[in-house]
Amino acid sequence: MSAKIRIGVIGAGNIGNVHMENFSQLTDDVELKAITDVYLPLAEKRAEEYGISTVYETAEDVINDDLDAVIVAVPNKYHAPLAIQALKAGKHVLLEKPMAINEADAKEIYLTQQSTGKMVMIPHQMRWESVPMQVKEQVERGELGEIYHAKAGWFRRKGIPGWGTWFTQKAESGGGPLIDIGVHLLDLSLYLMGNKKPVAVTGSTYAEFGPKRKGIGTWGTPNWEGSYDVEDIASAFIRMEDGSTLTLDVSWAVHMDTDNQPFVHLLGSEGGASIRGNEGKFLTERFDKPMEIALTKPENDEGERLRLSRHFVECIQQGKEPITSALTGYTNNLILEAIYESSRTGKEVVLNWDAVEGKQ
Ligand SMILES: NC(=O)c1ccc[n+]([C@@H]2O[C@H](COP(=O)([O-])OP(=O)(O)OC[C@H]3O[C@@H](n4cnc5c(N)ncnc54)[C@H](O)[C@@H]3O)[C@@H](O)[C@H]2O)c1
């Protein structure tokens, strides 16, 4: 491996650009070396902005270049084929969330990662936000005691992204707000609860806005020629092996009084933690009185995306497993699929861990 980690970028859209902004700051350790986008002028524009030497016409060209890692920042449907191809070509992969559009694709990524020994990291930036990091530290120090329940979610009142584009077509995205924003809250909650093993899931999804072309947000440009076949709200109950539980509620659009902020509440035997947006509280009881400590993001915070970029680089340099690994990505996809299945069947879904336990 050369001194600098050589990275190729597949997908120069919104989030691809965010990754380039951050990795380009790690000049001592990283060289952004190649880029592609199906819309080539965008790849060329980014190459100029970030001093990337090679613009390729296809993702395959990037994957086959002499690189250490690739960033996959394209619509969800392409995550599995591109990540698998990159792993097989000996590249580490920073793979945008959700890891895949369904459990079967996620399983294939996970098994390929295991067999190639290359790394997959899912950039769930919320794990690197300042307040969740402070909460995680308190959880690990035992300040919350046993976490027996958590409530997580994100209610957007009018936030359907890119109506009619890949975002709102299940075959392209895998689902609506559950897989788009719910996956972040699911991932963060499982991490803060201590990566307990989830065993059973019930859930329901609804679509009262999108099909009527209501609830349209400002993210993405609508394509009125397109279609909408995903949910606009989802509600789920997830049970862990040790009996602890998690509720997950997310919407793109809902008639509800909401502050439009992501939240996680952890309920522990000795204390609790509430995270809302960039702020949080540690809560407990002392001398028969409720006690709270505010948790805030420092003013000079360097930012979660820079921290996650550095983590990716360090994992490659030191041969470490990233904290948002292929296994955590697979776990999220397993649960998301179970929520959709439970909604379809009206029954609880017991999670099948055979792929991970080598039984399949
Ligand atoms: N972590 C986060 O907070 C976050 C935020 C937004 C999006 N995302 C994820 O990032 C991914 C991309 O989302 P986005 O908002 O950047 O979308 P986007 O539409 O802005 O960008 C996607 C880009 O990929 C290009 N593209 C499509 N297929 C391609 C292919 N096969 N090869 C090369 N380029 C291809 C498109 O031309 C486009 O420029 C999605 O999986 C999304 O879920 C994550």
mmCIF file of C-alpha atoms in Angstrom, residues 12-325:
data_model
loop_
_atom_site.group_PDB
_atom_site.id
_atom_site.type_symbol
_atom_site.label_atom_id
_atom_site.label_comp_id
_atom_site.label_asym_id
_atom_site.label_seq_id
_atom_site.Cartn_x
_atom_site.Cartn_y
_atom_site.Cartn_z
ATOM 1 C CA ALA A 12 -20.608 12.828 -7.483
ATOM 2 C CA GLY A 13 -24.064 13.931 -6.271
ATOM 3 C CA ASN A 14 -25.053 15.465 -2.915
ATOM 4 C CA ILE A 15 -23.435 13.037 -0.543
ATOM 5 C CA GLY A 16 -20.514 12.135 -2.796
ATOM 6 C CA ASN A 17 -19.629 15.813 -2.663
ATOM 7 C CA VAL A 18 -19.887 15.870 1.136
ATOM 8 C CA HIS A 19 -17.423 12.968 1.330
ATOM 9 C CA MET A 20 -15.026 14.709 -1.036
ATOM 10 C CA GLU A 21 -15.217 17.904 1.046
ATOM 11 C CA ASN A 22 -14.162 15.955 4.120
ATOM 12 C CA PHE A 23 -11.618 13.514 2.715
ATOM 13 C CA SER A 24 -9.924 16.350 0.830
ATOM 14 C CA GLN A 25 -9.090 17.880 4.231
ATOM 15 C CA LEU A 26 -7.047 14.808 5.229
ATOM 16 C CA THR A 27 -4.227 15.786 2.905
ATOM 17 C CA ASP A 28 -1.473 13.924 4.797
ATOM 18 C CA ASP A 29 -3.228 10.576 4.548
ATOM 19 C CA VAL A 30 -5.538 10.645 1.547
ATOM 20 C CA GLU A 31 -5.316 11.133 -2.190
ATOM 21 C CA LEU A 32 -8.642 11.479 -3.998
ATOM 22 C CA LYS A 33 -7.445 9.877 -7.201
ATOM 23 C CA ALA A 34 -10.365 8.911 -9.445
ATOM 24 C CA ILE A 35 -14.033 9.782 -9.900
ATOM 25 C CA THR A 36 -17.041 8.835 -11.984
ATOM 26 C CA ASP A 37 -20.710 9.692 -12.280
ATOM 27 C CA VAL A 38 -23.209 8.577 -14.907
ATOM 28 C CA TYR A 39 -23.642 12.299 -15.455
ATOM 29 C CA LEU A 40 -20.059 12.885 -16.569
ATOM 30 C CA PRO A 41 -20.045 16.739 -16.470
ATOM 31 C CA LEU A 42 -20.689 16.537 -12.715
ATOM 32 C CA ALA A 43 -17.733 14.181 -12.228
ATOM 33 C CA GLU A 44 -15.567 16.539 -14.287
ATOM 34 C CA LYS A 45 -16.688 19.542 -12.214
ATOM 35 C CA ARG A 46 -15.874 17.773 -8.929
ATOM 36 C CA ALA A 47 -12.530 16.553 -10.296
ATOM 37 C CA GLU A 48 -11.571 20.145 -10.957
ATOM 38 C CA GLU A 49 -12.798 21.322 -7.550
ATOM 39 C CA TYR A 50 -10.924 18.652 -5.598
ATOM 40 C CA GLY A 51 -7.889 18.160 -7.844
ATOM 41 C CA ILE A 52 -8.824 14.578 -8.765
ATOM 42 C CA SER A 53 -6.513 13.381 -11.535
ATOM 43 C CA THR A 54 -8.690 10.854 -13.366
ATOM 44 C CA VAL A 55 -12.340 11.039 -14.469
ATOM 45 C CA TYR A 56 -13.690 7.711 -15.639
ATOM 46 C CA GLU A 57 -16.804 7.011 -17.699
ATOM 47 C CA THR A 58 -17.910 4.010 -15.626
ATOM 48 C CA ALA A 59 -17.862 2.717 -12.064
ATOM 49 C CA GLU A 60 -16.067 -0.420 -13.312
ATOM 50 C CA ASP A 61 -13.141 1.744 -14.468
ATOM 51 C CA VAL A 62 -12.824 3.256 -10.988
ATOM 52 C CA ILE A 63 -13.076 -0.145 -9.327
ATOM 53 C CA ASN A 64 -10.345 -1.565 -11.574
ATOM 54 C CA ASP A 65 -7.962 1.353 -11.043
ATOM 55 C CA ASP A 66 -4.939 1.032 -8.751
ATOM 56 C CA LEU A 67 -6.693 2.266 -5.591
ATOM 57 C CA ASP A 68 -6.984 1.262 -1.928
ATOM 58 C CA ALA A 69 -10.636 2.188 -1.453
ATOM 59 C CA VAL A 70 -13.767 3.422 -3.169
ATOM 60 C CA ILE A 71 -16.632 5.574 -1.941
ATOM 61 C CA VAL A 72 -20.019 4.371 -3.210
ATOM 62 C CA ALA A 73 -22.456 7.306 -3.120
ATOM 63 C CA VAL A 74 -25.087 6.374 -5.694
ATOM 64 C CA PRO A 75 -28.805 5.500 -5.457
ATOM 65 C CA ASN A 76 -29.482 2.552 -3.118
ATOM 66 C CA LYS A 77 -30.210 0.001 -5.869
ATOM 67 C CA TYR A 78 -26.585 0.131 -7.032
ATOM 68 C CA HIS A 79 -25.016 -0.270 -3.581
ATOM 69 C CA ALA A 80 -24.823 -4.075 -3.636
ATOM 70 C CA PRO A 81 -23.553 -4.654 -7.200
ATOM 71 C CA LEU A 82 -20.893 -1.943 -6.913
ATOM 72 C CA ALA A 83 -19.776 -2.808 -3.363
ATOM 73 C CA ILE A 84 -19.473 -6.518 -4.228
ATOM 74 C CA GLN A 85 -17.539 -5.771 -7.402
ATOM 75 C CA ALA A 86 -15.200 -3.430 -5.495
ATOM 76 C CA LEU A 87 -14.574 -5.927 -2.686
ATOM 77 C CA LYS A 88 -13.795 -8.653 -5.216
ATOM 78 C CA ALA A 89 -11.352 -6.260 -6.900
ATOM 79 C CA GLY A 90 -9.532 -5.922 -3.560
ATOM 80 C CA LYS A 91 -10.843 -2.489 -2.572
ATOM 81 C CA HIS A 92 -12.073 -1.291 0.820
ATOM 82 C CA VAL A 93 -15.510 0.316 0.502
ATOM 83 C CA LEU A 94 -17.146 3.306 2.137
ATOM 84 C CA LEU A 95 -20.732 2.418 1.281
ATOM 85 C CA GLU A 96 -23.548 4.900 1.775
ATOM 86 C CA LYS A 97 -26.582 3.976 3.803
ATOM 87 C CA PRO A 98 -28.734 1.926 3.616
ATOM 88 C CA MET A 99 -26.168 -0.806 2.978
ATOM 89 C CA ALA A 100 -28.598 -2.376 0.471
ATOM 90 C CA ILE A 101 -32.203 -2.180 -0.716
ATOM 91 C CA ASN A 102 -33.072 -5.494 0.934
ATOM 92 C CA GLU A 103 -31.784 -8.229 3.232
ATOM 93 C CA ALA A 104 -30.719 -10.563 0.393
ATOM 94 C CA ASP A 105 -28.415 -7.934 -1.144
ATOM 95 C CA ALA A 106 -27.076 -6.950 2.278
ATOM 96 C CA LYS A 107 -26.309 -10.603 3.001
ATOM 97 C CA GLU A 108 -24.334 -10.874 -0.223
ATOM 98 C CA ILE A 109 -22.301 -7.784 0.651
ATOM 99 C CA TYR A 110 -21.663 -9.093 4.157
ATOM 100 C CA LEU A 111 -20.578 -12.550 2.930
ATOM 101 C CA THR A 112 -18.345 -11.032 0.233
ATOM 102 C CA GLN A 113 -16.762 -8.747 2.823
ATOM 103 C CA GLN A 114 -16.101 -11.754 5.044
ATOM 104 C CA SER A 115 -14.600 -13.848 2.249
ATOM 105 C CA THR A 116 -12.416 -11.076 0.770
ATOM 106 C CA GLY A 117 -11.269 -9.702 4.140
ATOM 107 C CA LYS A 118 -11.602 -6.172 2.771
ATOM 108 C CA MET A 119 -13.416 -3.577 4.822
ATOM 109 C CA VAL A 120 -16.920 -2.180 4.417
ATOM 110 C CA MET A 121 -17.840 0.886 6.419
ATOM 111 C CA ILE A 122 -21.301 2.471 6.354
ATOM 112 C CA PRO A 123 -20.991 6.221 7.016
ATOM 113 C CA HIS A 124 -23.724 6.580 9.635
ATOM 114 C CA GLN A 125 -22.554 10.047 10.616
ATOM 115 C CA MET A 126 -24.834 10.274 13.663
ATOM 116 C CA ARG A 127 -22.489 7.927 15.530
ATOM 117 C CA TRP A 128 -19.775 10.588 15.152
ATOM 118 C CA GLU A 129 -21.929 13.536 16.242
ATOM 119 C CA SER A 130 -20.690 15.132 19.433
ATOM 120 C CA VAL A 131 -23.717 14.585 21.711
ATOM 121 C CA PRO A 132 -24.272 10.898 20.789
ATOM 122 C CA MET A 133 -20.521 10.359 21.370
ATOM 123 C CA GLN A 134 -20.840 11.879 24.854
ATOM 124 C CA VAL A 135 -23.842 9.644 25.544
ATOM 125 C CA LYS A 136 -21.981 6.549 24.346
ATOM 126 C CA GLU A 137 -19.150 7.360 26.759
ATOM 127 C CA GLN A 138 -21.600 7.584 29.675
ATOM 128 C CA VAL A 139 -23.294 4.333 28.638
ATOM 129 C CA GLU A 140 -19.915 2.562 28.585
ATOM 130 C CA ARG A 141 -19.037 3.959 32.005
ATOM 131 C CA GLY A 142 -22.260 2.422 33.315
ATOM 132 C CA GLU A 143 -23.869 5.768 34.230
ATOM 133 C CA LEU A 144 -27.223 4.678 32.773
ATOM 134 C CA GLY A 145 -27.153 1.205 34.351
ATOM 135 C CA GLU A 146 -28.979 -1.389 32.268
ATOM 136 C CA ILE A 147 -30.719 0.078 29.234
ATOM 137 C CA TYR A 148 -34.083 -1.688 29.099
ATOM 138 C CA HIS A 149 -35.884 0.403 26.491
ATOM 139 C CA ALA A 150 -35.188 3.050 23.871
ATOM 140 C CA LYS A 151 -37.405 5.308 21.788
ATOM 141 C CA ALA A 152 -36.042 6.641 18.554
ATOM 142 C CA GLY A 153 -37.458 8.432 15.573
ATOM 143 C CA TRP A 154 -37.685 11.387 13.276
ATOM 144 C CA PHE A 155 -41.010 12.933 12.277
ATOM 145 C CA ARG A 156 -40.721 15.144 9.227
ATOM 146 C CA ARG A 157 -44.026 16.933 8.696
ATOM 147 C CA LYS A 158 -43.594 17.779 5.011
ATOM 148 C CA GLY A 159 -40.396 16.222 3.776
ATOM 149 C CA ILE A 160 -40.921 13.776 0.912
ATOM 150 C CA PRO A 161 -37.641 13.980 -1.047
ATOM 151 C CA GLY A 162 -37.508 13.968 -4.867
ATOM 152 C CA TRP A 163 -41.076 12.773 -5.516
ATOM 153 C CA GLY A 164 -41.087 10.405 -8.511
ATOM 154 C CA THR A 165 -37.266 9.991 -8.553
ATOM 155 C CA TRP A 166 -35.378 6.917 -7.261
ATOM 156 C CA PHE A 167 -36.142 8.024 -3.689
ATOM 157 C CA THR A 168 -39.847 7.159 -3.985
ATOM 158 C CA GLN A 169 -39.643 3.961 -6.059
ATOM 159 C CA LYS A 170 -39.215 0.822 -3.981
ATOM 160 C CA ALA A 171 -37.289 -1.056 -6.668
ATOM 161 C CA GLU A 172 -34.675 1.703 -6.652
ATOM 162 C CA SER A 173 -34.583 2.757 -2.992
ATOM 163 C CA GLY A 174 -35.849 -0.258 -1.027
ATOM 164 C CA GLY A 175 -38.425 1.892 0.791
ATOM 165 C CA GLY A 176 -39.417 5.317 2.063
ATOM 166 C CA PRO A 177 -38.494 7.162 5.279
ATOM 167 C CA LEU A 178 -37.842 3.915 7.131
ATOM 168 C CA ILE A 179 -34.919 3.003 4.908
ATOM 169 C CA ASP A 180 -33.929 6.610 4.176
ATOM 170 C CA ILE A 181 -33.815 8.289 7.605
ATOM 171 C CA GLY A 182 -35.044 5.496 9.906
ATOM 172 C CA VAL A 183 -31.896 3.502 9.204
ATOM 173 C CA HIS A 184 -29.797 6.241 10.862
ATOM 174 C CA LEU A 185 -31.885 6.192 14.051
ATOM 175 C CA LEU A 186 -32.019 2.397 14.095
ATOM 176 C CA ASP A 187 -28.257 2.212 13.696
ATOM 177 C CA LEU A 188 -27.590 4.813 16.390
ATOM 178 C CA SER A 189 -30.025 3.263 18.891
ATOM 179 C CA LEU A 190 -28.611 -0.256 18.544
ATOM 180 C CA TYR A 191 -25.093 1.157 19.007
ATOM 181 C CA LEU A 192 -25.980 3.236 22.066
ATOM 182 C CA MET A 193 -27.890 0.297 23.590
ATOM 183 C CA GLY A 194 -24.666 -1.741 23.358
ATOM 184 C CA ASN A 195 -25.103 -3.744 20.132
ATOM 185 C CA LYS A 196 -27.468 -6.253 21.703
ATOM 186 C CA LYS A 197 -28.779 -8.990 19.450
ATOM 187 C CA PRO A 198 -32.203 -8.091 17.960
ATOM 188 C CA VAL A 199 -34.473 -11.139 17.767
ATOM 189 C CA ALA A 200 -38.024 -10.103 16.804
ATOM 190 C CA VAL A 201 -39.786 -7.248 15.076
ATOM 191 C CA THR A 202 -43.316 -5.965 14.546
ATOM 192 C CA GLY A 203 -44.160 -2.949 12.457
ATOM 193 C CA SER A 204 -46.585 -1.079 10.271
ATOM 194 C CA THR A 205 -46.083 1.290 7.390
ATOM 195 C CA TYR A 206 -48.571 3.704 5.803
ATOM 196 C CA ALA A 207 -48.738 5.868 2.677
ATOM 197 C CA GLU A 208 -51.342 8.640 2.996
ATOM 198 C CA PHE A 209 -49.339 11.501 1.438
ATOM 199 C CA GLY A 210 -47.006 10.381 -1.354
ATOM 200 C CA PRO A 211 -49.627 8.666 -3.541
ATOM 201 C CA LYS A 212 -51.721 11.902 -3.388
ATOM 202 C CA ARG A 213 -48.655 14.045 -4.208
ATOM 203 C CA LYS A 214 -48.846 15.713 -0.808
ATOM 204 C CA GLY A 215 -46.154 16.185 1.824
ATOM 205 C CA ILE A 216 -43.543 17.223 -0.741
ATOM 206 C CA GLY A 217 -40.323 18.544 0.814
ATOM 207 C CA THR A 218 -37.464 20.639 -0.486
ATOM 208 C CA TRP A 219 -34.788 17.884 -0.894
ATOM 209 C CA GLY A 220 -34.356 16.828 -4.558
ATOM 210 C CA THR A 221 -36.277 17.902 -7.634
ATOM 211 C CA PRO A 222 -39.630 16.156 -8.165
ATOM 212 C CA ASN A 223 -40.191 14.151 -11.347
ATOM 213 C CA TRP A 224 -43.964 14.252 -11.910
ATOM 214 C CA GLU A 225 -43.586 11.626 -14.678
ATOM 215 C CA GLY A 226 -42.267 9.216 -12.035
ATOM 216 C CA SER A 227 -44.122 7.233 -9.372
ATOM 217 C CA TYR A 228 -44.482 6.727 -5.623
ATOM 218 C CA ASP A 229 -44.806 3.221 -4.156
ATOM 219 C CA VAL A 230 -43.103 3.548 -0.775
ATOM 220 C CA GLU A 231 -44.391 4.384 2.732
ATOM 221 C CA ASP A 232 -44.502 7.903 4.138
ATOM 222 C CA ILE A 233 -44.579 6.804 7.794
ATOM 223 C CA ALA A 234 -43.403 3.690 9.633
ATOM 224 C CA SER A 235 -43.743 2.529 13.224
ATOM 225 C CA ALA A 236 -41.900 -0.490 14.657
ATOM 226 C CA PHE A 237 -41.180 -2.386 17.862
ATOM 227 C CA ILE A 238 -37.898 -4.313 18.082
ATOM 228 C CA ARG A 239 -37.140 -6.880 20.765
ATOM 229 C CA MET A 240 -33.581 -7.842 21.794
ATOM 230 C CA GLU A 241 -32.355 -11.208 23.042
ATOM 231 C CA ASP A 242 -31.950 -9.889 26.599
ATOM 232 C CA GLY A 243 -35.573 -8.622 26.704
ATOM 233 C CA SER A 244 -34.771 -4.948 26.119
ATOM 234 C CA THR A 245 -36.796 -3.179 23.448
ATOM 235 C CA LEU A 246 -36.706 -0.313 20.962
ATOM 236 C CA THR A 247 -39.493 1.650 19.315
ATOM 237 C CA LEU A 248 -38.725 3.317 15.987
ATOM 238 C CA ASP A 249 -41.062 5.879 14.393
ATOM 239 C CA VAL A 250 -40.212 7.833 11.266
ATOM 240 C CA SER A 251 -42.051 9.889 8.713
ATOM 241 C CA TRP A 252 -41.432 11.933 5.621
ATOM 242 C CA ALA A 253 -44.884 13.465 5.937
ATOM 243 C CA VAL A 254 -47.434 13.500 8.749
ATOM 244 C CA HIS A 255 -50.185 15.718 10.164
ATOM 245 C CA MET A 256 -48.554 16.041 13.567
ATOM 246 C CA ASP A 257 -47.055 18.698 15.805
ATOM 247 C CA THR A 258 -43.384 17.901 15.292
ATOM 248 C CA ASP A 259 -40.083 19.764 15.605
ATOM 249 C CA ASN A 260 -38.669 17.842 12.601
ATOM 250 C CA GLN A 261 -35.672 16.700 14.679
ATOM 251 C CA PRO A 262 -34.195 13.208 14.964
ATOM 252 C CA PHE A 263 -34.397 11.848 18.533
ATOM 253 C CA VAL A 264 -33.197 8.941 20.660
ATOM 254 C CA HIS A 265 -34.259 8.424 24.288
ATOM 255 C CA LEU A 266 -32.391 5.754 26.239
ATOM 256 C CA LEU A 267 -34.123 4.451 29.371
ATOM 257 C CA GLY A 268 -31.649 2.926 31.814
ATOM 258 C CA SER A 269 -32.032 1.510 35.333
ATOM 259 C CA GLU A 270 -29.773 4.233 36.806
ATOM 260 C CA GLY A 271 -30.260 7.070 34.356
ATOM 261 C CA GLY A 272 -31.528 8.071 30.964
ATOM 262 C CA ALA A 273 -30.268 10.038 28.014
ATOM 263 C CA SER A 274 -32.270 12.089 25.545
ATOM 264 C CA ILE A 275 -30.787 13.222 22.264
ATOM 265 C CA ARG A 276 -32.716 15.661 20.075
ATOM 266 C CA GLY A 277 -31.002 17.162 17.060
ATOM 267 C CA ASN A 278 -27.626 18.519 18.212
ATOM 268 C CA GLU A 279 -28.560 18.652 21.878
ATOM 269 C CA GLY A 280 -28.991 16.161 24.658
ATOM 270 C CA LYS A 281 -29.578 15.560 28.351
ATOM 271 C CA PHE A 282 -28.449 13.020 30.870
ATOM 272 C CA LEU A 283 -31.325 12.402 33.323
ATOM 273 C CA THR A 284 -31.353 10.720 36.710
ATOM 274 C CA GLU A 285 -32.749 11.097 40.250
ATOM 275 C CA ARG A 286 -30.788 12.225 43.329
ATOM 276 C CA PHE A 287 -32.101 12.886 46.878
ATOM 277 C CA ASP A 288 -35.621 12.109 45.658
ATOM 278 C CA LYS A 289 -35.395 14.824 42.997
ATOM 279 C CA PRO A 290 -35.069 14.629 39.214
ATOM 280 C CA MET A 291 -31.629 15.759 38.069
ATOM 281 C CA GLU A 292 -30.528 16.700 34.550
ATOM 282 C CA ILE A 293 -27.226 17.524 32.927
ATOM 283 C CA ALA A 294 -27.282 19.289 29.542
ATOM 284 C CA LEU A 295 -25.106 17.860 26.786
ATOM 285 C CA THR A 296 -24.130 20.261 24.039
ATOM 286 C CA LYS A 297 -22.025 20.284 20.937
ATOM 287 C CA PRO A 298 -18.809 22.307 21.471
ATOM 288 C CA GLU A 299 -18.612 25.509 19.448
ATOM 289 C CA ASN A 300 -15.345 24.541 17.773
ATOM 290 C CA ASP A 301 -16.512 21.016 16.939
ATOM 291 C CA GLU A 302 -14.684 19.800 13.820
ATOM 292 C CA GLY A 303 -17.793 17.899 12.671
ATOM 293 C CA GLU A 304 -19.006 14.337 12.513
ATOM 294 C CA ARG A 305 -18.232 13.845 8.822
ATOM 295 C CA LEU A 306 -14.567 14.685 9.296
ATOM 296 C CA ARG A 307 -14.385 12.295 12.260
ATOM 297 C CA LEU A 308 -15.971 9.476 10.269
ATOM 298 C CA SER A 309 -13.633 10.110 7.333
ATOM 299 C CA ARG A 310 -10.662 9.895 9.682
ATOM 300 C CA HIS A 311 -12.063 6.683 11.184
ATOM 301 C CA PHE A 312 -12.279 5.132 7.702
ATOM 302 C CA VAL A 313 -8.660 6.042 6.981
ATOM 303 C CA GLU A 314 -7.436 4.775 10.371
ATOM 304 C CA CYS A 315 -9.272 1.478 9.931
ATOM 305 C CA ILE A 316 -7.487 0.950 6.600
ATOM 306 C CA GLN A 317 -4.095 2.002 7.971
ATOM 307 C CA GLN A 318 -4.387 -0.127 11.111
ATOM 308 C CA GLY A 319 -6.389 -3.059 9.717
ATOM 309 C CA LYS A 320 -9.205 -2.325 12.227
ATOM 310 C CA GLU A 321 -12.898 -3.195 11.949
ATOM 311 C CA PRO A 322 -14.904 0.042 11.560
ATOM 312 C CA ILE A 323 -17.565 0.693 14.208
ATOM 313 C CA THR A 324 -20.167 0.840 11.432
ATOM 314 C CA SER A 325 -19.120 -2.436 9.818
#
